[in-house]
mmCIF file with all atom_site columns, C-alpha atoms in Angstrom:
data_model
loop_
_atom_site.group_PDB
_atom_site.id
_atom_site.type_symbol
_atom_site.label_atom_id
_atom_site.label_alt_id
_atom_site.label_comp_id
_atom_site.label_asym_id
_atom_site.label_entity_id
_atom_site.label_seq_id
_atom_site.pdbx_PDB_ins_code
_atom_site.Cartn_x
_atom_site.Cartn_y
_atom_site.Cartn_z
_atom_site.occupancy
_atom_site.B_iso_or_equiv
_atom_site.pdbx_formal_charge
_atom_site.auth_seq_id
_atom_site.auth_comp_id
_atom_site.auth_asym_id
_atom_site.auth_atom_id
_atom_site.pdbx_PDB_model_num
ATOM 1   C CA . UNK A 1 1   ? 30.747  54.830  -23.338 1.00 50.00 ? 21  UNK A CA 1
ATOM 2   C CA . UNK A 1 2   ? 33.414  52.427  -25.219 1.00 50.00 ? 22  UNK A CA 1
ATOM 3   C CA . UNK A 1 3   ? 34.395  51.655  -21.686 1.00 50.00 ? 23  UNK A CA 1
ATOM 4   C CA . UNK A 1 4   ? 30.921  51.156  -20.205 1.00 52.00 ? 24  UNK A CA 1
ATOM 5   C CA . UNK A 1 5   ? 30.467  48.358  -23.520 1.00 52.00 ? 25  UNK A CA 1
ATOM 6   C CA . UNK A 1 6   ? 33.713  46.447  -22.159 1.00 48.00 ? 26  UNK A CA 1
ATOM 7   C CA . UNK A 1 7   ? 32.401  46.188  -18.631 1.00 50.00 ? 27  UNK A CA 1
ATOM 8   C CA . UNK A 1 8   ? 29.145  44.239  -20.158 1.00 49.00 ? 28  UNK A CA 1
ATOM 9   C CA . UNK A 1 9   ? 30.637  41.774  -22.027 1.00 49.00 ? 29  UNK A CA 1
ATOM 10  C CA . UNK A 1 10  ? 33.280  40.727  -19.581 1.00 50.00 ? 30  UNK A CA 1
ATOM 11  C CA . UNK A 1 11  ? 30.170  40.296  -16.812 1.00 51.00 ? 31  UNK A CA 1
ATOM 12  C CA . UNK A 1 12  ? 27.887  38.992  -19.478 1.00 50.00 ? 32  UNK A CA 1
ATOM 13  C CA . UNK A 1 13  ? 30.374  36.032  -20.258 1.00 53.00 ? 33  UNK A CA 1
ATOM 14  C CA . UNK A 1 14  ? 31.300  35.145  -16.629 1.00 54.00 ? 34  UNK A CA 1
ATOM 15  C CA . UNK A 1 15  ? 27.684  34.961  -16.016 1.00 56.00 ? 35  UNK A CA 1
ATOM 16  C CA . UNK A 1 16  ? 27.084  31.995  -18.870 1.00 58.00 ? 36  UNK A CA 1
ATOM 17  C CA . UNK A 1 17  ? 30.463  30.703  -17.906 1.00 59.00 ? 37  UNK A CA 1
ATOM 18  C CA . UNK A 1 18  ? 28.649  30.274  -14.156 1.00 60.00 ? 38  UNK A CA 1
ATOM 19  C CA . UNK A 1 19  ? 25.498  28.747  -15.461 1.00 65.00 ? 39  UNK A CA 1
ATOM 20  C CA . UNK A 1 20  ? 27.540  26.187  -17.177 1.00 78.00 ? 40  UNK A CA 1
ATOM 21  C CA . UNK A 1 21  ? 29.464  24.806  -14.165 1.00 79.00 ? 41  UNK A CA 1
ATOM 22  C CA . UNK A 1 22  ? 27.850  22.065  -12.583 1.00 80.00 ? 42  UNK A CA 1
ATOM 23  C CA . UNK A 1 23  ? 25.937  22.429  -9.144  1.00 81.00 ? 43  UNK A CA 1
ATOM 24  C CA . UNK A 1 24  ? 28.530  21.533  -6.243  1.00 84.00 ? 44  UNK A CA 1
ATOM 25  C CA . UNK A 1 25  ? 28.400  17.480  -5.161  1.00 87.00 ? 45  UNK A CA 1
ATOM 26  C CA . UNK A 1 26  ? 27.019  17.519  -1.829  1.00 85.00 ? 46  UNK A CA 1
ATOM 27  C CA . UNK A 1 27  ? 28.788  14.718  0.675   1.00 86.00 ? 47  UNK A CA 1
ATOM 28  C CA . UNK A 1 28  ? 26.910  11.627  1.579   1.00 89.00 ? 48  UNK A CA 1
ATOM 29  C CA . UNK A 1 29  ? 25.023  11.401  4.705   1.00 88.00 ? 49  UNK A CA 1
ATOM 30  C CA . UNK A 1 30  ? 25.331  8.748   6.759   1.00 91.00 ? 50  UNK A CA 1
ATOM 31  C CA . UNK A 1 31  ? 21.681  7.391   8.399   1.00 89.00 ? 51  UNK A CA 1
ATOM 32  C CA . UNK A 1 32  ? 21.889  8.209   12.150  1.00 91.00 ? 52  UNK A CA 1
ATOM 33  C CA . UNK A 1 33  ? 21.542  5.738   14.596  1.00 91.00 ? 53  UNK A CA 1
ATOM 34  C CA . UNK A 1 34  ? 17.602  6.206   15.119  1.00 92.00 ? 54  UNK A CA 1
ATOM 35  C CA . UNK A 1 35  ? 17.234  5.563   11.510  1.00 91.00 ? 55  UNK A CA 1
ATOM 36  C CA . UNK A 1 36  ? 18.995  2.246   11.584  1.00 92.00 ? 56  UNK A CA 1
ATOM 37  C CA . UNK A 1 37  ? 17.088  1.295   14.578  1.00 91.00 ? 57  UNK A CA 1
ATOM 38  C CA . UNK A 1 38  ? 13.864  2.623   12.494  1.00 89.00 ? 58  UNK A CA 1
ATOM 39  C CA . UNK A 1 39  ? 15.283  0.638   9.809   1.00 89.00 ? 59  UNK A CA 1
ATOM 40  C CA . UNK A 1 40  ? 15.994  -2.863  11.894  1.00 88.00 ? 60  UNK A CA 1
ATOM 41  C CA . UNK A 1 41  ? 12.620  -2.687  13.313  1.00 90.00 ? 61  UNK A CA 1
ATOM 42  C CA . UNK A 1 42  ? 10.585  -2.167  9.896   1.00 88.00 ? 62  UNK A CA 1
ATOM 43  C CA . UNK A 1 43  ? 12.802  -5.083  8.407   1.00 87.00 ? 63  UNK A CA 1
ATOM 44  C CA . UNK A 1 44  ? 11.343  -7.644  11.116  1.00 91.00 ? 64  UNK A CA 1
ATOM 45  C CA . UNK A 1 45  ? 8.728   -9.626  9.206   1.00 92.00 ? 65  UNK A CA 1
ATOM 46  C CA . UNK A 1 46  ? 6.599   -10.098 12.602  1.00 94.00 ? 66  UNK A CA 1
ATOM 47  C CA . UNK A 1 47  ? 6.313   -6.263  12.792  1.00 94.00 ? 67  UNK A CA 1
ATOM 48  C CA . UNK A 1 48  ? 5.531   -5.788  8.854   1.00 93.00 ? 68  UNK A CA 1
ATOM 49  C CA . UNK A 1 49  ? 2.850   -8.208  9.090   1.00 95.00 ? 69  UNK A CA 1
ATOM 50  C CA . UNK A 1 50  ? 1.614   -6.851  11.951  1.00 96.00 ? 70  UNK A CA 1
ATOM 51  C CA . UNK A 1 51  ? 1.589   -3.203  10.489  1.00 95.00 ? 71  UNK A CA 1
ATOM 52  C CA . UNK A 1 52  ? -0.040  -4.475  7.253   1.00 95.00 ? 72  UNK A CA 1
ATOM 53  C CA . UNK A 1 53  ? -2.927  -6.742  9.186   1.00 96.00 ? 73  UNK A CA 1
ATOM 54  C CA . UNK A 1 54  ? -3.599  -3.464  10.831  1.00 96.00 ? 74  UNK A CA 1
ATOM 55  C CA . UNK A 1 55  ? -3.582  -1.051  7.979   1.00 96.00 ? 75  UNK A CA 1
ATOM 56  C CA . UNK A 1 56  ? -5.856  -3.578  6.147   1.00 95.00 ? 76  UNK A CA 1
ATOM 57  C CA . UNK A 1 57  ? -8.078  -3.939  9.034   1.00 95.00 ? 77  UNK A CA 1
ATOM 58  C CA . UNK A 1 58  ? -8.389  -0.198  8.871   1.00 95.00 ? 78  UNK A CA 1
ATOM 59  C CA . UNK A 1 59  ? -8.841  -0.150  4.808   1.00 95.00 ? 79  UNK A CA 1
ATOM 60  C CA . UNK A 1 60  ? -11.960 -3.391  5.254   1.00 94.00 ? 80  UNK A CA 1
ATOM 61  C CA . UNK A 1 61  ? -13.515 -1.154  7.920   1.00 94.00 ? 81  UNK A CA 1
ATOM 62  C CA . UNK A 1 62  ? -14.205 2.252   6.145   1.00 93.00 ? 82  UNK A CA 1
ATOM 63  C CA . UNK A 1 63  ? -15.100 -0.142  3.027   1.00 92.00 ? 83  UNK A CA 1
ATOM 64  C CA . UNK A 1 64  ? -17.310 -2.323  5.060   1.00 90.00 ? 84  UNK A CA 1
ATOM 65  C CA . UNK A 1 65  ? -19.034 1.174   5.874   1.00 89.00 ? 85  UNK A CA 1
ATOM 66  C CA . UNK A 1 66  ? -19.294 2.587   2.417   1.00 87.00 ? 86  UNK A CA 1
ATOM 67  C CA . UNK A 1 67  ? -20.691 -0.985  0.817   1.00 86.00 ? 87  UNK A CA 1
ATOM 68  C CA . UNK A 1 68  ? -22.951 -1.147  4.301   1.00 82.00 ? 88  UNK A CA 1
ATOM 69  C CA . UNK A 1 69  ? -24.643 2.058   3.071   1.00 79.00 ? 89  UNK A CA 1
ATOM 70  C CA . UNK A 1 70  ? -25.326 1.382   -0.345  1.00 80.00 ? 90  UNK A CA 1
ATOM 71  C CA . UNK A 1 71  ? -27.145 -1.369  1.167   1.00 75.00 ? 91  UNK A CA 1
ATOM 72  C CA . UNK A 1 72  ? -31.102 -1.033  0.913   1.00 74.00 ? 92  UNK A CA 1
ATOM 73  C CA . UNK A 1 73  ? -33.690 -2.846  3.121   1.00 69.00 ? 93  UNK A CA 1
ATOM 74  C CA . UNK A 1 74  ? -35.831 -5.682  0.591   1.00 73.00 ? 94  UNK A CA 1
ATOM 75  C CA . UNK A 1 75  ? -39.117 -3.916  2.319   1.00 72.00 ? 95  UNK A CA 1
ATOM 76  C CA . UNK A 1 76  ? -38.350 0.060   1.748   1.00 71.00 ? 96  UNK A CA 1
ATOM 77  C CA . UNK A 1 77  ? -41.461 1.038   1.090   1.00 75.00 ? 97  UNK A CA 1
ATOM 78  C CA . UNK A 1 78  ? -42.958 -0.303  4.563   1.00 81.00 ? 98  UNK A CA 1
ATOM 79  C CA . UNK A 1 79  ? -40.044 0.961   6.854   1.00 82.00 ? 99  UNK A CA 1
ATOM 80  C CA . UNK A 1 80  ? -39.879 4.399   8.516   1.00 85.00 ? 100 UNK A CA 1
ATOM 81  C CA . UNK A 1 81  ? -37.209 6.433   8.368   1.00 83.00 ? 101 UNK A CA 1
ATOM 82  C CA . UNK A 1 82  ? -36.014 5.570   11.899  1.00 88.00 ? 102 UNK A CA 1
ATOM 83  C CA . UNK A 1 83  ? -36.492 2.135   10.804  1.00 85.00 ? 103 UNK A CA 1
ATOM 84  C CA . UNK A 1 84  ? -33.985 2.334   7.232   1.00 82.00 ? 104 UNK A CA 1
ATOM 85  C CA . UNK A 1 85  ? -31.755 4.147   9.807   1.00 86.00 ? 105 UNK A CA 1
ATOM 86  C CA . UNK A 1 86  ? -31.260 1.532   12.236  1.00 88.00 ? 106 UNK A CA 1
ATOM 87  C CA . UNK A 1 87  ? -31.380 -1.002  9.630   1.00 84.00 ? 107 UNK A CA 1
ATOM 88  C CA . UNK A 1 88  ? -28.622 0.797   7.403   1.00 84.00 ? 108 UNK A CA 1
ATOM 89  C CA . UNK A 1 89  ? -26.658 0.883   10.703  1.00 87.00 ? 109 UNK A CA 1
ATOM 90  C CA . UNK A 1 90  ? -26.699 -2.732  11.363  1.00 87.00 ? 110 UNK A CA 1
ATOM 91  C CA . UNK A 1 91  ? -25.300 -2.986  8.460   1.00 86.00 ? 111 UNK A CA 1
ATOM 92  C CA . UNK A 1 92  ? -22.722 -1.118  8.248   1.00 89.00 ? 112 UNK A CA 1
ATOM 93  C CA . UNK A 1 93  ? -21.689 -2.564  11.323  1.00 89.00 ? 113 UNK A CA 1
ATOM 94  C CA . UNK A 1 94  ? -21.832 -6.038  10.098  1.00 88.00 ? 114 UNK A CA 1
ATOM 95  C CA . UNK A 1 95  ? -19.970 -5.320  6.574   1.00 90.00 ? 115 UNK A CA 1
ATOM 96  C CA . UNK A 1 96  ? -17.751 -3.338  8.537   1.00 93.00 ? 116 UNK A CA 1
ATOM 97  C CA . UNK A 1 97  ? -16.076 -5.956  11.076  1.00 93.00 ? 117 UNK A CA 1
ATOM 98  C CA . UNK A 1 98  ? -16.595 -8.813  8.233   1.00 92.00 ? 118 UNK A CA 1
ATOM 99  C CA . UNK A 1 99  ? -14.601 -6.652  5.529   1.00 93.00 ? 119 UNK A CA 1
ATOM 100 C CA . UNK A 1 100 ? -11.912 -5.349  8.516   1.00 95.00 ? 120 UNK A CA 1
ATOM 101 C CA . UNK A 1 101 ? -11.261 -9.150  9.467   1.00 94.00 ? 121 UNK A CA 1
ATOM 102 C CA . UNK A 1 102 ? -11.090 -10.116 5.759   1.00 93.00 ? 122 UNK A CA 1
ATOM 103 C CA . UNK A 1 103 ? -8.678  -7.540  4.829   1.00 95.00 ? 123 UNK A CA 1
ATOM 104 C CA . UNK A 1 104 ? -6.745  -7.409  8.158   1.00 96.00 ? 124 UNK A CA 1
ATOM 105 C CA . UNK A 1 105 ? -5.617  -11.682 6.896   1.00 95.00 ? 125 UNK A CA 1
ATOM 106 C CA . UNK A 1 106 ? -5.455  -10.629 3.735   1.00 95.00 ? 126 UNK A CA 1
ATOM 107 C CA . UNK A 1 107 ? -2.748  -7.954  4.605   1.00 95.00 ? 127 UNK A CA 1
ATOM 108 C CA . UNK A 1 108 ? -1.028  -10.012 7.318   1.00 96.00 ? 128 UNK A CA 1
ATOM 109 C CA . UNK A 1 109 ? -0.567  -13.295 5.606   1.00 96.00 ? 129 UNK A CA 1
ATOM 110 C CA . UNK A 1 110 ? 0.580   -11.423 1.645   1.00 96.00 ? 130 UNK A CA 1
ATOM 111 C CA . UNK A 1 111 ? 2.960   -8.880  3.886   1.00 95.00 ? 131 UNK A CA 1
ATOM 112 C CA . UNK A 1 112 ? 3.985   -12.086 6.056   1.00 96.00 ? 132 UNK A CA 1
ATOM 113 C CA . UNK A 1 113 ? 4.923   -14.487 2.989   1.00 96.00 ? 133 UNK A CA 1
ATOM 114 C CA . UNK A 1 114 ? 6.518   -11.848 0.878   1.00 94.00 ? 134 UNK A CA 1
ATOM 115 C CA . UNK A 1 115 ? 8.987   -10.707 3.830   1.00 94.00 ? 135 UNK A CA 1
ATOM 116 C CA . UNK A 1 116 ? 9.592   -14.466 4.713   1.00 94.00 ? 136 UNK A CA 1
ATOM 117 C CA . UNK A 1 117 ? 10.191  -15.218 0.540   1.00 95.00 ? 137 UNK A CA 1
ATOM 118 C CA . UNK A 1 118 ? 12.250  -12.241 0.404   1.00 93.00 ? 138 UNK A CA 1
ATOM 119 C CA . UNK A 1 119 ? 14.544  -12.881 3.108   1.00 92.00 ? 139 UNK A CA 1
ATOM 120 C CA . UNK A 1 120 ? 14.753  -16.645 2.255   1.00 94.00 ? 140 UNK A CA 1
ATOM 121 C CA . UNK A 1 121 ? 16.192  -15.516 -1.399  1.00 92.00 ? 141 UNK A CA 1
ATOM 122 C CA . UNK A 1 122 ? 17.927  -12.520 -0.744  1.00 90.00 ? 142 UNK A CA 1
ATOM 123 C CA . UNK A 1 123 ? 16.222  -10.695 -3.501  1.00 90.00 ? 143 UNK A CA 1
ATOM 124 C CA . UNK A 1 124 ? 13.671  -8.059  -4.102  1.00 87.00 ? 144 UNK A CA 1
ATOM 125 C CA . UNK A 1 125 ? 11.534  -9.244  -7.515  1.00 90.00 ? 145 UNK A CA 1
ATOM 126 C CA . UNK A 1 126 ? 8.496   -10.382 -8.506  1.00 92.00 ? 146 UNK A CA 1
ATOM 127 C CA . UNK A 1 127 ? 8.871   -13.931 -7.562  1.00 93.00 ? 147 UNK A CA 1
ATOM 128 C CA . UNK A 1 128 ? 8.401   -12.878 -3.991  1.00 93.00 ? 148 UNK A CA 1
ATOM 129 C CA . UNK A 1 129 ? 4.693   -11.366 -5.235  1.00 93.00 ? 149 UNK A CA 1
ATOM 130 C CA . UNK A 1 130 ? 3.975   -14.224 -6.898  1.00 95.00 ? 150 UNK A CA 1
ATOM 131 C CA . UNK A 1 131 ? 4.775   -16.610 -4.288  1.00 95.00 ? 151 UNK A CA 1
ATOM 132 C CA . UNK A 1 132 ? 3.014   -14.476 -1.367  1.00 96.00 ? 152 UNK A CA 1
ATOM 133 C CA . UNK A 1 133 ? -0.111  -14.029 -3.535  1.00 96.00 ? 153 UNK A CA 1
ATOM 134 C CA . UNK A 1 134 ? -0.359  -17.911 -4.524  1.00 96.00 ? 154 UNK A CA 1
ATOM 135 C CA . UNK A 1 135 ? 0.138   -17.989 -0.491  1.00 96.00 ? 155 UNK A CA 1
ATOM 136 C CA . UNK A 1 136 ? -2.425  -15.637 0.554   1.00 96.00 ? 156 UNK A CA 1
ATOM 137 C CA . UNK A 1 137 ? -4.760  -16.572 -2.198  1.00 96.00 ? 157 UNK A CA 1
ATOM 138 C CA . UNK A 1 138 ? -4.544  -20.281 -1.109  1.00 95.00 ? 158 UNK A CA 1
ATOM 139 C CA . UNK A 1 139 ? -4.993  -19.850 2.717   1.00 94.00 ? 159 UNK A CA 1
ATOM 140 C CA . UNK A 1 140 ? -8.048  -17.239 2.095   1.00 93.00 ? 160 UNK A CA 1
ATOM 141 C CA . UNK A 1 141 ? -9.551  -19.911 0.087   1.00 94.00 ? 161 UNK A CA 1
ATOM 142 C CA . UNK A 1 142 ? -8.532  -23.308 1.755   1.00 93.00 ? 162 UNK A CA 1
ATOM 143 C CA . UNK A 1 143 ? -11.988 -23.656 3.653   1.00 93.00 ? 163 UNK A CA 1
ATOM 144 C CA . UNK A 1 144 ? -13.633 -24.536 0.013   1.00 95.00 ? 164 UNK A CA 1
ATOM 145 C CA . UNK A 1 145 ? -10.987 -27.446 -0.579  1.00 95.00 ? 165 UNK A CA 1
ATOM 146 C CA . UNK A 1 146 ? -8.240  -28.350 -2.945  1.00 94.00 ? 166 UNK A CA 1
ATOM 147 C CA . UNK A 1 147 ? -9.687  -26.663 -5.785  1.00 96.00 ? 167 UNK A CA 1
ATOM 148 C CA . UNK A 1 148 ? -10.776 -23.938 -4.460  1.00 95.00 ? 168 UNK A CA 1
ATOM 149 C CA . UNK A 1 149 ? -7.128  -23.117 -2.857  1.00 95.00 ? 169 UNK A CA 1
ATOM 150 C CA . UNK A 1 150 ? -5.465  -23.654 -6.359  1.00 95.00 ? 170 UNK A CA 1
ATOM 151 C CA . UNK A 1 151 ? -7.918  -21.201 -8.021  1.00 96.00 ? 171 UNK A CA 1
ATOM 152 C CA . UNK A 1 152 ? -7.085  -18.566 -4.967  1.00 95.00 ? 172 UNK A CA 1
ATOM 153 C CA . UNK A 1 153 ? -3.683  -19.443 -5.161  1.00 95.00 ? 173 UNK A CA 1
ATOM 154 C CA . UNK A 1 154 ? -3.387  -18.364 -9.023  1.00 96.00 ? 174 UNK A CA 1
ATOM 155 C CA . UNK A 1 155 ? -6.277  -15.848 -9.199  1.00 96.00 ? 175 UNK A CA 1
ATOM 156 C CA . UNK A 1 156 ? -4.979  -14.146 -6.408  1.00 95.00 ? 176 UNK A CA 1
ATOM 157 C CA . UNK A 1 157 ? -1.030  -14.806 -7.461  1.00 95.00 ? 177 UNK A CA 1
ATOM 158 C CA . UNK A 1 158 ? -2.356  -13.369 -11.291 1.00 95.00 ? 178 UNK A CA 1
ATOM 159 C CA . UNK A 1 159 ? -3.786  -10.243 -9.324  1.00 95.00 ? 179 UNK A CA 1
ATOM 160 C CA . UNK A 1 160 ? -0.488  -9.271  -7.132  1.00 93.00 ? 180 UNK A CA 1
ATOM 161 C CA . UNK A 1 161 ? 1.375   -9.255  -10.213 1.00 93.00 ? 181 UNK A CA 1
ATOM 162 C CA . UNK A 1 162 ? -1.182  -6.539  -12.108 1.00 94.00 ? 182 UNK A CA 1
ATOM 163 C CA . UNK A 1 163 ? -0.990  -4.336  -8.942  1.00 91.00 ? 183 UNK A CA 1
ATOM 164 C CA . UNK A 1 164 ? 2.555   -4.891  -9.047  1.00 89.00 ? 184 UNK A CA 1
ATOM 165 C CA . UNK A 1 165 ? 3.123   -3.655  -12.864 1.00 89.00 ? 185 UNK A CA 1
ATOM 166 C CA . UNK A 1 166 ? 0.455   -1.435  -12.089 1.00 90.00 ? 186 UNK A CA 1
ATOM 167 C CA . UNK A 1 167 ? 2.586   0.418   -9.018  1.00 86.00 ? 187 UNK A CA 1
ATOM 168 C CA . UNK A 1 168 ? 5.494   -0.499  -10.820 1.00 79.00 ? 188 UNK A CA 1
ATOM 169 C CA . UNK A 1 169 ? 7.738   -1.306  -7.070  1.00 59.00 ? 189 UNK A CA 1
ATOM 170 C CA . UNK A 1 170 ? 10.288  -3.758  -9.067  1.00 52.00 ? 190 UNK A CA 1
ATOM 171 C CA . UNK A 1 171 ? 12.840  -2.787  -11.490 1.00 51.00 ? 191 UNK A CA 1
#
């Protein structure tokens, strides 16, 4: 039995003497040469833009169909049910394609002037946000005049940054 007690605490203490040594350091791995292609290619600004118009073209669509439902027709009461049908349809068609073109600028010009900012400087901050929100603000609002573009420019400049802090992308 004296015997048997040795055996246990030699194996207990080589187990905590295990747990304390650190994990091995594993080497680094180098990207392959399809992920610095995939890497080139996302880095174009043409191709981010392009991939951002799209993906907000898709985002204005499936909004432009939720809002388009919650519409309701000014005489209810009076329509049939086929009638509300067709008539929520239209809508939803019309919201649809207005809110997919809306957002599908939206996302191409912001993605467009931040790449173009961020290349221009070399750096990754929030000046870049800044400067492609004043930009995307402006050019969505431009039709309405001078004012009009300077209040897009900082409204929509003031709202990149909150969405930035609020994802939290810059260190």
């Amino acid at each position: 039995m004296a015997s048997n007690t040795g055996t246990e605490s030699t194996n207990g203490s080589s187990s905590s003497k295990e747990a304390e040594k650190p994990p091995p350091i594993e080497p680094i791995r180098l990207p392959t040469a399809e992920e610095i292609r995939g890497q080139d290619i996302w880095n174009n600004c043409a191709v981010r833009s392009v991939v951002s118009g799209v993906m907000g073209g898709g985002l204005g669509l499936f909004m432009g169909m939720f809002l388009g439902a919650l519409d309701n027709p000014i005489m209810q009461d009076e329509m049939t049910g086929r009638q509300q049908f067709i008539y929520t349809a239209k809508q939803m068609g019309r919201r649809s394609w207005s809110s997919a073109k809306a957002f599908a600028i939206m996302g191409l010009v912001f993605s467009a002037a931040e790449c173009v900012v961020e290349k221009a400087r070399a750096k990754h901050d929030m000046t870049n946000t800044v400067v492609a929100g004043c930009v995307t603000g402006g050019t969505l609002s431009a039709k309405g005049g001078p004012k009009a573009a300077c209040a897009g420019c900082a409204g929509f400049a003031a709202f990149s940054v909150l969405i930035e802090k609020f994802l939290d992308r810059h260190d």
